[in-house]
CSV table of C-alpha atoms in Angstrom, one decimal:
chain,number,residue,atom,x,y,z
A,76,MET,CA,0.1,-0.1,0.0
A,77,ARG,CA,0.9,3.7,-0.5
A,78,ALA,CA,1.9,5.5,2.9
A,79,VAL,CA,3.5,8.7,4.1
A,80,VAL,CA,6.7,7.6,6.3
A,81,TYR,CA,9.1,9.7,7.9
A,82,ASP,CA,12.4,8.2,9.5
A,83,GLU,CA,13.3,10.2,12.2
A,84,VAL,CA,12.3,13.2,14.2
A,85,ARG,CA,12.0,16.1,12.0
A,86,GLY,CA,13.1,13.9,8.7
A,87,THR,CA,11.1,14.5,5.5
A,88,PRO,CA,7.9,12.7,5.0
A,89,THR,CA,7.6,11.1,2.2
A,90,VAL,CA,5.1,9.0,0.4
A,91,ARG,CA,6.3,4.8,-0.3
A,92,GLU,CA,5.0,1.7,-0.8
A,93,VAL,CA,4.9,-0.4,2.2
A,94,ALA,CA,3.6,-3.9,3.3
A,95,ARG,CA,-0.2,-4.1,4.0
A,96,PRO,CA,-1.0,-4.3,7.6
A,97,SER,CA,-2.9,-7.6,8.8
A,98,ALA,CA,-5.8,-7.7,11.5
A,99,PRO,CA,-4.3,-8.1,15.4
A,100,PRO,CA,-5.9,-10.6,17.7
A,101,GLY,CA,-9.1,-8.8,18.4
A,102,GLY,CA,-8.5,-6.1,16.1
A,103,ALA,CA,-9.2,-4.8,12.4
A,104,VAL,CA,-7.7,-3.6,9.1
A,105,VAL,CA,-10.1,-0.8,7.8
A,106,ARG,CA,-9.3,0.9,4.4
A,107,VAL,CA,-8.9,4.5,5.0
A,108,GLU,CA,-11.4,6.6,3.2
A,109,ALA,CA,-10.7,9.7,5.0
A,110,SER,CA,-7.9,11.2,7.9
A,111,GLY,CA,-7.9,14.3,9.3
A,112,LEU,CA,-4.3,16.5,9.6
A,113,CYS,CA,-4.3,17.5,13.2
A,114,ARG,CA,-1.7,19.6,14.7
A,115,SER,CA,-0.8,16.7,16.7
A,116,ASP,CA,0.9,14.7,14.4
A,117,TRP,CA,2.8,17.9,14.0
A,118,HIS,CA,3.8,17.5,17.5
A,119,ALA,CA,4.4,13.7,17.2
A,120,TRP,CA,6.7,14.4,13.7
A,121,THR,CA,8.7,17.3,15.8
A,122,GLY,CA,9.8,15.3,18.6
A,123,HIS,CA,7.1,16.6,21.5
A,124,GLU,CA,6.2,12.9,21.6
A,125,GLU,CA,8.0,9.6,21.6
A,126,VAL,CA,6.2,7.6,18.7
A,127,PRO,CA,8.0,4.2,16.9
A,128,LEU,CA,10.2,5.2,13.9
A,129,PRO,CA,10.0,4.8,11.1
A,130,ASN,CA,6.4,6.4,11.6
A,131,ILE,CA,3.0,6.9,9.6
A,132,PRO,CA,1.2,9.4,11.1
A,133,GLY,CA,-2.4,10.0,11.1
A,134,HIS,CA,-5.5,9.2,14.1
A,135,GLU,CA,-8.5,11.0,12.9
A,136,LEU,CA,-10.3,8.4,10.3
A,137,ALA,CA,-13.1,6.8,9.0
A,138,GLY,CA,-13.0,4.3,6.3
A,139,VAL,CA,-14.5,0.6,5.6
A,140,VAL,CA,-13.5,-2.8,7.5
A,141,VAL,CA,-11.4,-5.1,5.3
A,142,GLU,CA,-10.8,-7.5,7.6
A,143,VAL,CA,-11.5,-8.5,10.9
A,144,GLY,CA,-9.0,-10.6,13.6
A,145,ALA,CA,-9.6,-13.4,15.7
A,146,SER,CA,-12.9,-12.8,18.6
A,147,VAL,CA,-13.9,-10.2,17.0
A,148,SER,CA,-17.7,-10.0,17.2
A,149,ARG,CA,-19.5,-6.9,16.4
A,150,HIS,CA,-18.1,-5.8,13.3
A,151,GLN,CA,-17.3,-7.1,9.9
A,152,VAL,CA,-16.3,-7.1,6.6
A,153,GLY,CA,-18.1,-4.2,5.1
A,154,ASP,CA,-18.8,-1.8,8.1
A,155,ARG,CA,-18.4,1.8,7.5
A,156,VAL,CA,-16.5,2.8,10.6
A,157,THR,CA,-14.7,5.3,12.4
A,158,VAL,CA,-12.4,5.1,15.2
A,159,PRO,CA,-11.6,6.9,18.9
A,160,PHE,CA,-7.7,8.3,18.4
A,161,VAL,CA,-7.4,6.4,21.6
A,162,GLU,CA,-8.2,2.6,21.9
A,163,GLY,CA,-8.2,1.0,24.9
A,164,CYS,CA,-7.5,-2.5,25.5
A,165,GLY,CA,-11.1,-3.2,26.4
A,166,VAL,CA,-10.5,-5.4,29.6
A,167,CYS,CA,-8.7,-3.0,32.1
A,168,GLU,CA,-11.3,-1.4,34.4
A,169,TRP,CA,-11.7,2.0,33.1
A,170,CYS,CA,-12.6,0.6,29.6
A,171,ARG,CA,-15.0,-1.5,31.1
A,172,SER,CA,-16.5,1.4,32.8
A,173,GLY,CA,-16.7,3.3,29.5
A,174,ASN,CA,-13.6,5.5,29.9
A,175,ALA,CA,-11.4,4.1,27.3
A,176,GLN,CA,-9.7,6.9,26.8
A,177,VAL,CA,-7.9,7.3,29.9
A,178,CYS,CA,-6.8,3.6,29.5
A,179,PRO,CA,-3.4,2.7,30.9
A,180,ASN,CA,-2.8,-0.2,28.1
A,181,GLN,CA,-3.9,2.3,25.3
A,182,GLN,CA,-3.0,2.1,21.9
A,183,GLN,CA,-3.0,5.1,19.3
A,184,PRO,CA,-3.0,5.2,15.4
A,185,GLY,CA,0.2,7.6,14.5
A,186,PHE,CA,1.9,7.1,18.0
A,187,THR,CA,2.3,3.3,19.2
A,188,HIS,CA,1.4,2.1,15.9
A,189,ASP,CA,1.3,3.0,12.4
A,190,GLY,CA,-1.2,5.3,11.6
A,191,SER,CA,-3.7,6.4,8.4
A,192,PHE,CA,-1.8,9.0,6.1
A,193,ALA,CA,-2.2,5.4,4.2
A,194,GLU,CA,-4.5,3.3,2.6
A,195,TYR,CA,-4.9,0.7,5.2
A,196,VAL,CA,-4.3,1.0,9.0
A,197,ALA,CA,-5.0,-2.0,11.6
A,198,LEU,CA,-6.8,-0.8,14.7
A,199,TYR,CA,-6.8,-3.0,18.2
A,200,ALA,CA,-9.7,-3.6,20.0
A,201,ALA,CA,-12.4,-3.6,17.6
A,202,ASP,CA,-15.0,-4.5,19.5
A,203,THR,CA,-14.4,-2.0,22.6
A,204,ASN,CA,-13.2,1.0,19.7
A,205,LEU,CA,-14.4,1.0,16.2
A,206,VAL,CA,-17.7,2.9,15.9
A,207,THR,CA,-20.6,2.4,13.0
A,208,LEU,CA,-21.4,5.0,11.6
A,209,PRO,CA,-25.2,5.9,10.5
A,210,ASP,CA,-25.7,6.2,6.4
A,211,SER,CA,-26.2,9.5,7.2
A,212,VAL,CA,-23.1,10.4,8.2
A,213,GLY,CA,-20.5,10.7,5.6
A,214,PHE,CA,-17.0,9.7,5.8
A,215,ALA,CA,-15.5,13.1,5.9
A,216,ALA,CA,-18.1,14.5,9.1
A,217,ALA,CA,-16.4,11.0,10.6
A,218,ALA,CA,-12.6,11.6,9.9
A,219,ALA,CA,-13.6,14.9,10.8
A,220,LEU,CA,-14.9,13.9,14.6
A,221,GLY,CA,-11.6,11.5,15.5
A,222,CYS,CA,-9.6,14.2,17.6
A,223,ARG,CA,-10.5,17.6,17.6
A,224,PHE,CA,-14.6,17.5,17.3
A,225,ALA,CA,-15.0,14.3,19.6
A,226,THR,CA,-12.6,16.0,22.7
A,227,ALA,CA,-14.2,19.4,22.1
A,228,TYR,CA,-17.6,17.8,22.7
A,229,ARG,CA,-16.7,15.6,25.5
A,230,GLY,CA,-14.7,18.2,27.0
A,231,LEU,CA,-17.8,20.6,27.1
A,232,VAL,CA,-20.5,18.2,27.6
A,233,GLY,CA,-18.8,15.5,29.7
A,234,ARG,CA,-16.0,17.2,31.8
A,235,ALA,CA,-17.2,21.2,32.0
A,236,ARG,CA,-21.2,20.3,32.2
A,237,LEU,CA,-21.7,23.2,29.9
A,238,GLU,CA,-25.4,24.2,30.2
A,239,ALA,CA,-27.4,26.7,27.9
A,240,ASP,CA,-26.9,30.1,27.9
A,241,GLU,CA,-23.7,30.0,29.7
A,242,TRP,CA,-21.0,32.2,28.0
A,243,VAL,CA,-18.1,30.3,26.6
A,244,LEU,CA,-14.4,32.0,26.0
A,245,VAL,CA,-12.7,30.0,23.1
A,246,VAL,CA,-9.2,30.9,22.8
A,247,GLY,CA,-8.0,29.6,19.2
A,248,ALA,CA,-10.1,29.0,16.3
A,249,GLY,CA,-8.3,26.1,14.5
A,250,GLY,CA,-9.7,22.3,14.2
A,251,VAL,CA,-11.0,22.1,18.1
A,252,GLY,CA,-11.6,26.0,18.7
A,253,LEU,CA,-14.6,25.7,15.8
A,254,SER,CA,-15.7,22.6,17.1
A,255,ALA,CA,-16.1,24.1,20.1
A,256,THR,CA,-17.9,26.8,18.6
A,257,MET,CA,-20.0,24.8,16.3
A,258,ILE,CA,-20.8,22.4,19.4
A,259,ALA,CA,-21.2,25.0,22.3
A,260,VAL,CA,-23.8,27.4,19.7
A,261,ALA,CA,-25.5,23.9,19.5
A,262,LEU,CA,-26.3,23.2,23.0
A,263,GLY,CA,-28.3,27.1,23.3
A,264,ALA,CA,-24.5,28.7,25.0
A,265,ARG,CA,-23.1,32.3,23.9
A,266,VAL,CA,-19.4,32.0,22.4
A,267,ILE,CA,-16.7,34.5,22.1
A,268,VAL,CA,-13.7,33.3,20.3
A,269,LEU,CA,-9.9,35.0,20.6
A,270,GLU,CA,-8.0,33.9,17.2
A,271,ARG,CA,-5.3,35.6,15.5
A,272,SER,CA,-6.2,34.9,11.9
A,273,PRO,CA,-9.4,37.3,10.7
A,274,ALA,CA,-10.1,34.3,8.0
A,275,ALA,CA,-10.4,32.2,10.9
A,276,LEU,CA,-12.6,34.4,12.8
A,277,ASP,CA,-14.7,34.9,10.3
A,278,LEU,CA,-15.7,31.1,10.1
A,279,ALA,CA,-15.8,31.3,14.0
A,280,ALA,CA,-18.5,33.9,13.3
A,281,GLY,CA,-20.7,32.0,10.8
A,282,LEU,CA,-20.8,29.1,13.3
A,283,GLY,CA,-22.7,31.5,15.4
A,284,ALA,CA,-20.0,33.0,17.8
A,285,ALA,CA,-21.9,35.9,19.6
A,286,HIS,CA,-18.6,37.7,19.4
A,287,THR,CA,-15.0,37.5,17.9
A,288,VAL,CA,-11.7,39.4,18.9
A,289,LEU,CA,-8.6,39.7,16.7
A,290,VAL,CA,-5.3,39.0,18.8
A,291,ASP,CA,-3.3,41.5,18.4
A,292,ASP,CA,-0.2,42.7,20.6
A,293,ALA,CA,-2.6,44.6,23.2
A,294,PRO,CA,-1.9,43.0,27.0
A,295,ALA,CA,-3.9,39.8,27.7
A,296,ALA,CA,-5.3,42.0,30.2
A,297,GLU,CA,-6.9,44.4,28.0
A,298,ARG,CA,-9.0,41.7,26.2
A,299,ALA,CA,-10.1,39.9,29.7
A,300,ASP,CA,-11.5,43.1,30.5
A,301,LEU,CA,-13.3,43.3,27.2
A,302,ILE,CA,-14.5,39.6,28.0
A,303,VAL,CA,-15.9,40.6,31.6
A,304,GLU,CA,-17.5,43.7,30.1
A,305,LEU,CA,-19.3,41.6,27.1
A,306,THR,CA,-20.3,38.9,29.4
A,307,GLY,CA,-21.3,40.5,32.4
A,308,GLY,CA,-18.6,39.4,34.8
A,309,GLY,CA,-16.1,36.7,32.9
A,310,ALA,CA,-17.2,33.3,31.0
A,311,HIS,CA,-18.6,30.2,32.7
A,312,VAL,CA,-16.3,28.1,30.8
A,313,GLY,CA,-13.1,28.9,29.0
A,314,VAL,CA,-11.4,26.7,26.3
A,315,ASP,CA,-7.8,26.7,25.4
A,316,ALA,CA,-8.1,24.9,22.1
A,317,VAL,CA,-4.3,26.0,21.5
A,318,GLY,CA,-1.7,24.7,23.9
A,319,SER,CA,0.7,27.0,25.5
A,320,GLU,CA,0.9,29.0,28.7
A,321,ALA,CA,-0.4,32.2,27.2
A,322,THR,CA,-3.3,30.5,25.3
A,323,ALA,CA,-4.3,29.0,28.6
A,324,ALA,CA,-3.9,32.4,31.0
A,325,GLU,CA,-6.2,34.2,28.0
A,326,SER,CA,-9.0,31.4,29.1
A,327,ILE,CA,-8.5,31.6,32.7
A,328,TYR,CA,-8.4,35.3,32.8
A,329,GLY,CA,-11.6,35.6,31.2
A,330,LEU,CA,-13.5,33.4,33.2
A,331,ARG,CA,-16.1,34.8,36.1
A,332,ARG,CA,-15.5,33.5,39.5
A,333,GLN,CA,-15.9,29.6,40.0
A,334,GLY,CA,-15.8,29.3,36.4
A,335,ARG,CA,-14.2,26.2,34.5
A,336,HIS,CA,-11.2,26.1,32.6
A,337,LEU,CA,-11.0,23.4,29.4
A,338,GLN,CA,-7.5,22.5,28.4
A,339,ILE,CA,-8.0,20.7,25.4
A,340,GLY,CA,-5.1,22.1,23.5
A,341,LEU,CA,-1.6,20.1,23.9
A,342,MET,CA,1.2,21.4,26.5
A,343,PRO,CA,4.5,19.0,25.7
A,344,SER,CA,6.8,19.1,28.4
A,345,VAL,CA,9.7,19.2,26.1
A,346,HIS,CA,9.9,23.1,26.8
A,347,GLY,CA,9.0,23.0,30.4
A,348,HIS,CA,6.0,22.8,32.4
A,349,PRO,CA,4.1,25.5,31.9
A,350,ARG,CA,3.1,28.3,34.7
A,351,MET,CA,-0.4,28.6,35.1
A,352,PRO,CA,-2.0,31.5,36.8
A,353,MET,CA,-2.6,29.5,40.2
A,354,GLU,CA,-3.2,32.3,42.3
A,355,ARG,CA,-6.4,33.7,39.8
A,356,VAL,CA,-7.9,30.0,40.5
A,357,ILE,CA,-7.5,29.7,44.2
A,358,ALA,CA,-8.8,33.3,44.8
A,359,ARG,CA,-11.9,32.8,42.6
A,360,GLU,CA,-12.4,29.2,43.1
A,361,LEU,CA,-11.7,28.2,39.5
A,362,ALA,CA,-12.0,24.7,38.2
A,363,ILE,CA,-9.3,23.3,36.0
A,364,LEU,CA,-10.2,20.1,33.7
A,365,GLY,CA,-8.6,18.4,31.4
A,366,CYS,CA,-10.2,16.0,28.5
A,367,HIS,CA,-8.1,13.1,26.3
A,368,GLY,CA,-10.5,12.6,23.6
A,369,MET,CA,-14.0,10.2,24.2
A,370,ALA,CA,-14.3,6.9,24.1
A,371,ALA,CA,-16.2,4.7,21.5
A,372,ALA,CA,-19.3,4.0,24.3
A,373,ASP,CA,-20.0,7.8,24.1
A,374,TYR,CA,-20.3,8.2,20.5
A,375,PRO,CA,-23.8,7.2,20.0
A,376,GLU,CA,-25.3,10.7,21.2
A,377,MET,CA,-23.0,12.5,19.0
A,378,LEU,CA,-23.6,10.5,16.3
A,379,GLY,CA,-27.5,11.4,17.0
A,380,LEU,CA,-26.9,15.1,16.9
A,381,ILE,CA,-24.9,14.8,13.5
A,382,ALA,CA,-27.9,12.4,12.2
A,383,SER,CA,-30.5,15.0,13.3
A,384,GLY,CA,-28.5,18.0,11.7
A,385,ALA,CA,-27.9,19.8,15.0
A,386,LEU,CA,-24.1,19.1,14.6
A,387,ASP,CA,-22.2,19.3,11.0
A,388,PRO,CA,-18.5,18.7,11.3
A,389,GLY,CA,-18.3,18.3,7.7
A,390,ALA,CA,-19.0,22.1,7.7
A,391,LEU,CA,-15.7,22.4,9.0
A,392,VAL,CA,-13.9,20.7,6.2
A,393,THR,CA,-12.5,23.4,4.2
A,394,ARG,CA,-9.7,21.7,2.4
A,395,THR,CA,-8.7,18.1,1.0
A,396,ILE,CA,-5.4,16.7,0.1
A,397,ASP,CA,-3.9,13.5,-1.2
A,398,LEU,CA,-1.1,11.6,0.4
A,399,GLU,CA,1.9,13.8,-1.3
A,400,GLY,CA,0.1,17.0,-0.1
A,401,ALA,CA,-0.1,15.8,3.7
A,402,ALA,CA,3.6,14.5,3.4
A,403,ARG,CA,4.1,18.3,2.5
A,404,ALA,CA,1.7,19.7,5.2
A,405,LEU,CA,3.0,18.3,7.7
A,406,PRO,CA,6.1,19.8,8.6
A,407,ARG,CA,4.8,23.0,8.0
A,408,MET,CA,2.1,23.3,10.6
A,409,ASP,CA,3.8,25.5,13.0
A,410,THR,CA,4.1,28.4,10.2
A,411,VAL,CA,1.1,27.3,7.5
A,412,SER,CA,-2.2,27.8,9.4
A,413,ASP,CA,-5.1,26.8,7.0
A,414,PRO,CA,-8.7,27.8,8.4
A,415,GLY,CA,-10.8,25.0,9.2
A,416,ILE,CA,-10.2,21.1,9.4
A,417,THR,CA,-7.9,19.7,6.5
A,418,LEU,CA,-8.6,16.0,5.4
A,419,VAL,CA,-6.7,13.4,3.6
A,420,SER,CA,-7.6,11.4,1.1
A,421,PRO,CA,-5.5,8.7,0.1
A,422,GLY,CA,-4.6,8.7,-4.2
A,423,ALA,CA,-7.6,11.6,-4.4
A,424,GLY,CA,-8.0,14.9,-3.8
A,425,GLN,CA,-6.6,18.3,-4.4
A,426,GLN,CA,-2.8,18.6,-3.9
A,427,GLY,CA,-1.4,20.6,-0.8
């Protein structure tokens, strides 16, 4: 099969012919129809997370089952599926309780084993992790779910317990931030989005954000004052959808008393652990919540909202590229920011 491969940290990704995978015991092989290009892939490529080398990146995917391993009972060849980026083992206490996203024995495509920037991908514990797609949900929309959208959904619904009419501050309007904006609006919340890209802010406004704020070189305290003024005291929930010391602080300073900060953007410790304004957290009794994706067991509710038209992750897809385009795009994700979600379609699509 054809796949995007890099041999070393920050090595040049190339498209090569490699061996097609076989289904592991209890697992499956999926023909990849679409795969999201996510900043987490760039973190792995740049060495912020240790991955086996050579590595095939890609962890947001949707496709068709072409092979199942021994003992798989819930899925068969021909099923249209997606999968969370965290594949739980299926047998530990966390998996048994429906919390596979924190499984201590988890697998992750593109991180612990070959990923989905390829024509085929092998996946583990299929009965625990594969999610059958409703006929009304296309591959593009399903691939957009895998990491950013599903994480934003569980973060807002399962972790922050967002309620209608609450204010949500979303810091960053990349794939995670736009997903959080769409979800919060669908849940009846009012959203403010902070972002440096005018084009991304336009997308956020189109999704229903009540206010968009262009981040410039003005002190963060001035933006916090603006957020307090717009919301009548500060946001109930703040989302760091980027992952940096500065963006986390933007969220925390924009919260009202007893607000909830949701950390979705990754903060690799490669440059040291970030400083957080803990004096603010203590004095205002703020909650800091992490979110590490969403287990397959929680997908039905989200897929129901998508099937009903209340959520439309496919609307966040702004570009489709082929494998060669993915190989070129991966190393430059820290310098080139394309608004919305970019999908990789093996052997198809417009090169980019």
